[in-house]
mmCIF file of C-alpha atoms and ligand atoms in Angstrom:
data_model
loop_
_atom_site.group_PDB
_atom_site.id
_atom_site.type_symbol
_atom_site.label_atom_id
_atom_site.label_comp_id
_atom_site.label_asym_id
_atom_site.label_seq_id
_atom_site.Cartn_x
_atom_site.Cartn_y
_atom_site.Cartn_z
ATOM 1 C CA UNK D 1 -24.063 5.136 -5.953
ATOM 2 C CA UNK D 2 -20.789 5.575 -3.386
ATOM 3 C CA UNK D 3 -18.559 8.711 -3.705
ATOM 4 C CA UNK D 4 -14.875 7.926 -3.220
ATOM 5 C CA UNK D 5 -11.539 10.201 -2.822
ATOM 6 C CA UNK D 6 -8.849 8.150 -4.606
ATOM 7 C CA UNK D 7 -5.829 9.996 -5.063
ATOM 8 C CA UNK D 8 -7.109 13.395 -4.933
ATOM 9 C CA UNK D 9 -9.988 12.734 -7.546
ATOM 10 C CA UNK D 10 -13.908 12.248 -6.265
ATOM 11 C CA UNK D 11 -15.761 9.746 -8.398
ATOM 12 C CA UNK D 12 -18.703 8.197 -8.001
ATOM 13 C CA UNK D 13 -19.372 4.289 -7.970
ATOM 14 C CA UNK D 14 -22.213 1.967 -8.604
ATOM 15 C CA UNK D 15 -20.960 -0.362 -5.848
ATOM 16 C CA UNK D 16 -22.726 -1.815 -2.783
ATOM 17 C CA UNK D 17 -21.851 -0.308 0.415
ATOM 18 C CA UNK D 18 -20.335 -3.985 1.700
ATOM 19 C CA UNK D 19 -18.119 -4.426 -1.148
ATOM 20 C CA UNK D 20 -14.446 -4.449 -0.195
ATOM 21 C CA UNK D 21 -12.159 -1.210 -0.950
ATOM 22 C CA UNK D 22 -9.939 -3.501 -2.870
ATOM 23 C CA UNK D 23 -12.794 -4.292 -5.412
ATOM 24 C CA UNK D 24 -14.038 -1.340 -5.866
ATOM 25 C CA UNK D 25 -10.229 0.576 -6.435
ATOM 26 C CA UNK D 26 -9.461 -2.305 -9.034
ATOM 27 C CA UNK D 27 -12.728 -2.920 -10.622
ATOM 28 C CA UNK D 28 -14.896 0.367 -10.453
ATOM 29 C CA UNK D 29 -11.903 3.371 -10.440
ATOM 30 C CA UNK D 30 -9.998 0.570 -12.607
ATOM 31 C CA UNK D 31 -6.566 0.889 -10.443
ATOM 32 C CA UNK D 32 -4.882 -2.225 -10.713
ATOM 33 C CA UNK D 33 -1.853 -1.616 -8.572
ATOM 34 C CA UNK D 34 -3.603 -2.468 -5.649
ATOM 35 C CA UNK D 35 -3.097 -6.343 -5.483
ATOM 36 C CA UNK D 36 -5.586 -8.844 -4.272
ATOM 37 C CA UNK D 37 -3.661 -11.853 -2.403
ATOM 38 C CA UNK D 38 -5.767 -13.663 0.429
ATOM 39 C CA UNK D 39 -8.942 -11.524 1.208
ATOM 40 C CA UNK D 40 -8.651 -11.956 4.935
ATOM 41 C CA UNK D 41 -6.166 -9.256 6.079
ATOM 42 C CA UNK D 42 -3.328 -11.585 6.501
ATOM 43 C CA UNK D 43 -1.156 -10.803 3.395
ATOM 44 C CA UNK D 44 -1.024 -6.992 3.018
ATOM 45 C CA UNK D 45 -0.648 -7.152 -0.732
ATOM 46 C CA UNK D 46 -4.067 -5.043 -1.015
ATOM 47 C CA UNK D 47 -2.467 -2.178 1.303
ATOM 48 C CA UNK D 48 -3.919 1.571 0.697
ATOM 49 C CA UNK D 49 -3.475 4.520 2.528
ATOM 50 C CA UNK D 50 -7.090 5.695 3.962
ATOM 51 C CA UNK D 51 -6.389 9.182 5.710
ATOM 52 C CA UNK D 52 -2.895 8.277 5.764
ATOM 53 C CA UNK D 53 -3.555 5.099 7.557
ATOM 54 C CA UNK D 54 -1.927 1.715 5.922
ATOM 55 C CA UNK D 55 -5.139 -0.112 5.777
ATOM 56 C CA UNK D 56 -5.931 -3.707 3.951
ATOM 57 C CA UNK D 57 -8.646 -3.100 1.422
ATOM 58 C CA UNK D 58 -9.375 -6.700 1.149
ATOM 59 C CA UNK D 59 -11.174 -6.196 4.432
ATOM 60 C CA UNK D 60 -12.893 -2.565 4.748
ATOM 61 C CA UNK D 61 -16.031 -1.852 3.278
ATOM 62 C CA UNK D 62 -16.547 0.952 0.659
ATOM 63 C CA UNK D 63 -18.754 2.342 3.205
ATOM 64 C CA UNK D 64 -16.089 2.673 5.913
ATOM 65 C CA UNK D 65 -13.849 4.781 3.231
ATOM 66 C CA UNK D 66 -16.311 7.338 2.721
ATOM 67 C CA UNK D 67 -15.503 10.935 3.034
ATOM 68 C CA UNK D 68 -11.861 9.740 3.501
ATOM 69 C CA UNK D 69 -8.854 10.143 1.532
ATOM 70 C CA UNK D 70 -8.135 6.849 0.006
ATOM 71 C CA UNK D 71 -4.166 6.802 -1.919
ATOM 72 C CA UNK D 72 -2.684 3.531 -3.923
ATOM 73 C CA UNK D 73 0.264 2.961 -5.009
ATOM 74 C CA UNK D 74 -0.312 4.968 -8.054
ATOM 75 C CA UNK D 75 -1.098 8.331 -5.958
ATOM 76 C CA UNK D 76 2.042 7.999 -4.335
ATOM 77 C CA UNK D 77 4.373 9.734 -7.122
ATOM 78 C CA UNK D 78 3.782 13.776 -7.747
ATOM 79 C CA UNK D 79 4.567 15.456 -10.960
ATOM 80 C CA UNK D 80 6.284 12.153 -11.924
ATOM 81 C CA UNK D 81 8.813 11.833 -9.119
ATOM 82 C CA UNK D 82 9.035 8.421 -7.147
ATOM 83 C CA UNK D 83 8.921 9.033 -3.440
ATOM 84 C CA UNK D 84 12.256 8.258 -1.561
ATOM 85 C CA UNK D 85 11.211 4.897 -0.588
ATOM 86 C CA UNK D 86 10.283 4.069 -4.099
ATOM 87 C CA UNK D 87 13.569 5.269 -5.241
ATOM 88 C CA UNK D 88 15.065 3.153 -2.459
ATOM 89 C CA UNK D 89 13.300 0.262 -3.790
ATOM 90 C CA UNK D 90 14.778 0.632 -7.299
ATOM 91 C CA UNK D 91 18.334 1.346 -5.715
ATOM 92 C CA UNK D 92 18.285 -2.177 -3.737
ATOM 93 C CA UNK D 93 16.435 -4.038 -6.282
ATOM 94 C CA UNK D 94 13.628 -4.859 -4.246
ATOM 95 C CA UNK D 95 11.072 -6.578 -6.192
ATOM 96 C CA UNK D 96 11.449 -10.137 -7.291
ATOM 97 C CA UNK D 97 8.240 -11.280 -9.254
ATOM 98 C CA UNK D 98 6.624 -7.738 -7.604
ATOM 99 C CA UNK D 99 3.346 -8.768 -6.664
ATOM 100 C CA UNK D 100 3.464 -8.034 -3.194
ATOM 101 C CA UNK D 101 5.639 -4.906 -3.695
ATOM 102 C CA UNK D 102 2.709 -2.631 -3.846
ATOM 103 C CA UNK D 103 1.126 -3.446 -0.524
ATOM 104 C CA UNK D 104 4.919 -3.361 0.877
ATOM 105 C CA UNK D 105 5.812 0.347 -0.326
ATOM 106 C CA UNK D 106 2.253 1.754 1.368
ATOM 107 C CA UNK D 107 3.022 -0.077 4.590
ATOM 108 C CA UNK D 108 6.057 1.635 4.564
ATOM 109 C CA UNK D 109 5.474 5.081 3.157
ATOM 110 C CA UNK D 110 2.885 4.849 6.219
ATOM 111 C CA UNK D 111 5.746 3.603 8.708
ATOM 112 C CA UNK D 112 8.306 6.447 7.796
ATOM 113 C CA UNK D 113 5.870 8.830 8.078
ATOM 114 C CA UNK D 114 5.201 7.755 12.077
ATOM 115 C CA UNK D 115 8.582 6.591 12.641
ATOM 116 C CA UNK D 116 11.121 8.355 10.421
ATOM 117 C CA UNK D 117 13.861 6.338 11.095
ATOM 118 C CA UNK D 118 12.646 2.785 12.317
ATOM 119 C CA UNK D 119 14.750 0.449 13.960
ATOM 120 C CA UNK D 120 14.758 -3.143 12.883
ATOM 121 C CA UNK D 121 12.548 -4.435 15.617
ATOM 122 C CA UNK D 122 9.946 -1.412 14.534
ATOM 123 C CA UNK D 123 10.081 -2.322 10.856
ATOM 124 C CA UNK D 124 9.334 -6.390 12.063
ATOM 125 C CA UNK D 125 6.526 -4.860 14.053
ATOM 126 C CA UNK D 126 5.060 -2.922 11.294
ATOM 127 C CA UNK D 127 5.903 -4.571 8.026
ATOM 128 C CA UNK D 128 3.635 -7.970 8.690
ATOM 129 C CA UNK D 129 3.063 -8.220 4.559
ATOM 130 C CA UNK D 130 3.735 -11.340 3.263
ATOM 131 C CA UNK D 131 6.341 -12.182 0.327
ATOM 132 C CA UNK D 132 6.174 -15.162 -1.246
ATOM 133 C CA UNK D 133 9.579 -14.484 -3.059
ATOM 134 C CA UNK D 134 11.166 -13.747 0.621
ATOM 135 C CA UNK D 135 12.478 -10.289 -0.194
ATOM 136 C CA UNK D 136 12.285 -9.254 3.506
ATOM 137 C CA UNK D 137 15.967 -8.600 3.548
ATOM 138 C CA UNK D 138 16.134 -6.162 0.782
ATOM 139 C CA UNK D 139 13.253 -4.852 2.318
ATOM 140 C CA UNK D 140 14.981 -4.196 5.780
ATOM 141 C CA UNK D 141 17.875 -2.224 3.692
ATOM 142 C CA UNK D 142 15.744 -0.014 1.443
ATOM 143 C CA UNK D 143 13.404 1.046 4.479
ATOM 144 C CA UNK D 144 17.011 2.230 5.977
ATOM 145 C CA UNK D 145 18.152 3.567 3.242
ATOM 146 C CA UNK D 146 14.689 5.570 2.439
ATOM 147 C CA UNK D 147 15.137 6.829 6.280
ATOM 148 C CA UNK D 148 18.684 8.267 5.630
ATOM 149 C CA UNK D 149 17.643 9.841 2.130
HETATM 150 S S1 LIG R 1 -5.182 -9.667 -0.151
HETATM 151 FE FE1 LIG R 1 -6.355 -8.120 1.497
HETATM 152 S S2 LIG R 1 -4.215 -8.452 3.123
HETATM 153 FE FE2 LIG R 1 -4.235 -10.067 1.517
HETATM 154 S S1 LIG R 2 7.885 -9.837 -4.616
HETATM 155 FE FE1 LIG R 2 7.586 -12.032 -5.457
HETATM 156 S S2 LIG R 2 5.455 -12.317 -3.713
HETATM 157 FE FE2 LIG R 2 7.054 -10.420 -3.107
#
C-alpha cells in the first residue's frame, strides 16, 4: 500500500511504487480531471502540483510523491469558489475540446505563484503544454487577465 495525500485527503492506494502518479490519481483515486496525452512528459496534459510545483504526473512514480501534498484540478476551487485563473479561463473562453486544459490550468496556477505578473517571455518559458486545438493566444490573454484580477 502507498499512502498519498491528494487534495487534502490522505488515502491508501494499492499500487506498485513505480506506477506513474497519473494512473494512481485517475484509476485508484478516481480523479479523472487529470488527462493522459503522451505519457513521456512532453504534452503537459497530466500536470498536477506536487508540493506546489507543477509536475508531469505521467513521468513521476508514486513513490516520489509519498509524503508530499498533491493537488489536482479537482482540488483548486475552495468551497465552490473558482480560482482567479479558472474564472479568467471562463471569461476569455479559452477551452476548445478541453482535453489539455486541466493540465494547462495547473501549469498556469504554478507560474502565477512564482511570477504574479508574468511577461509574454515568462509565459513562453514556463507554459510548454501542448494544445492540439491551438488555444495558445487565449491562454496568454487569460493569464494576463488572471494576473490583473
Ligand atoms: S501525458 Fe504527461 S506530459 Fe503528456
Ligand atoms: S483545448 Fe483541445 S487540446 Fe487544448
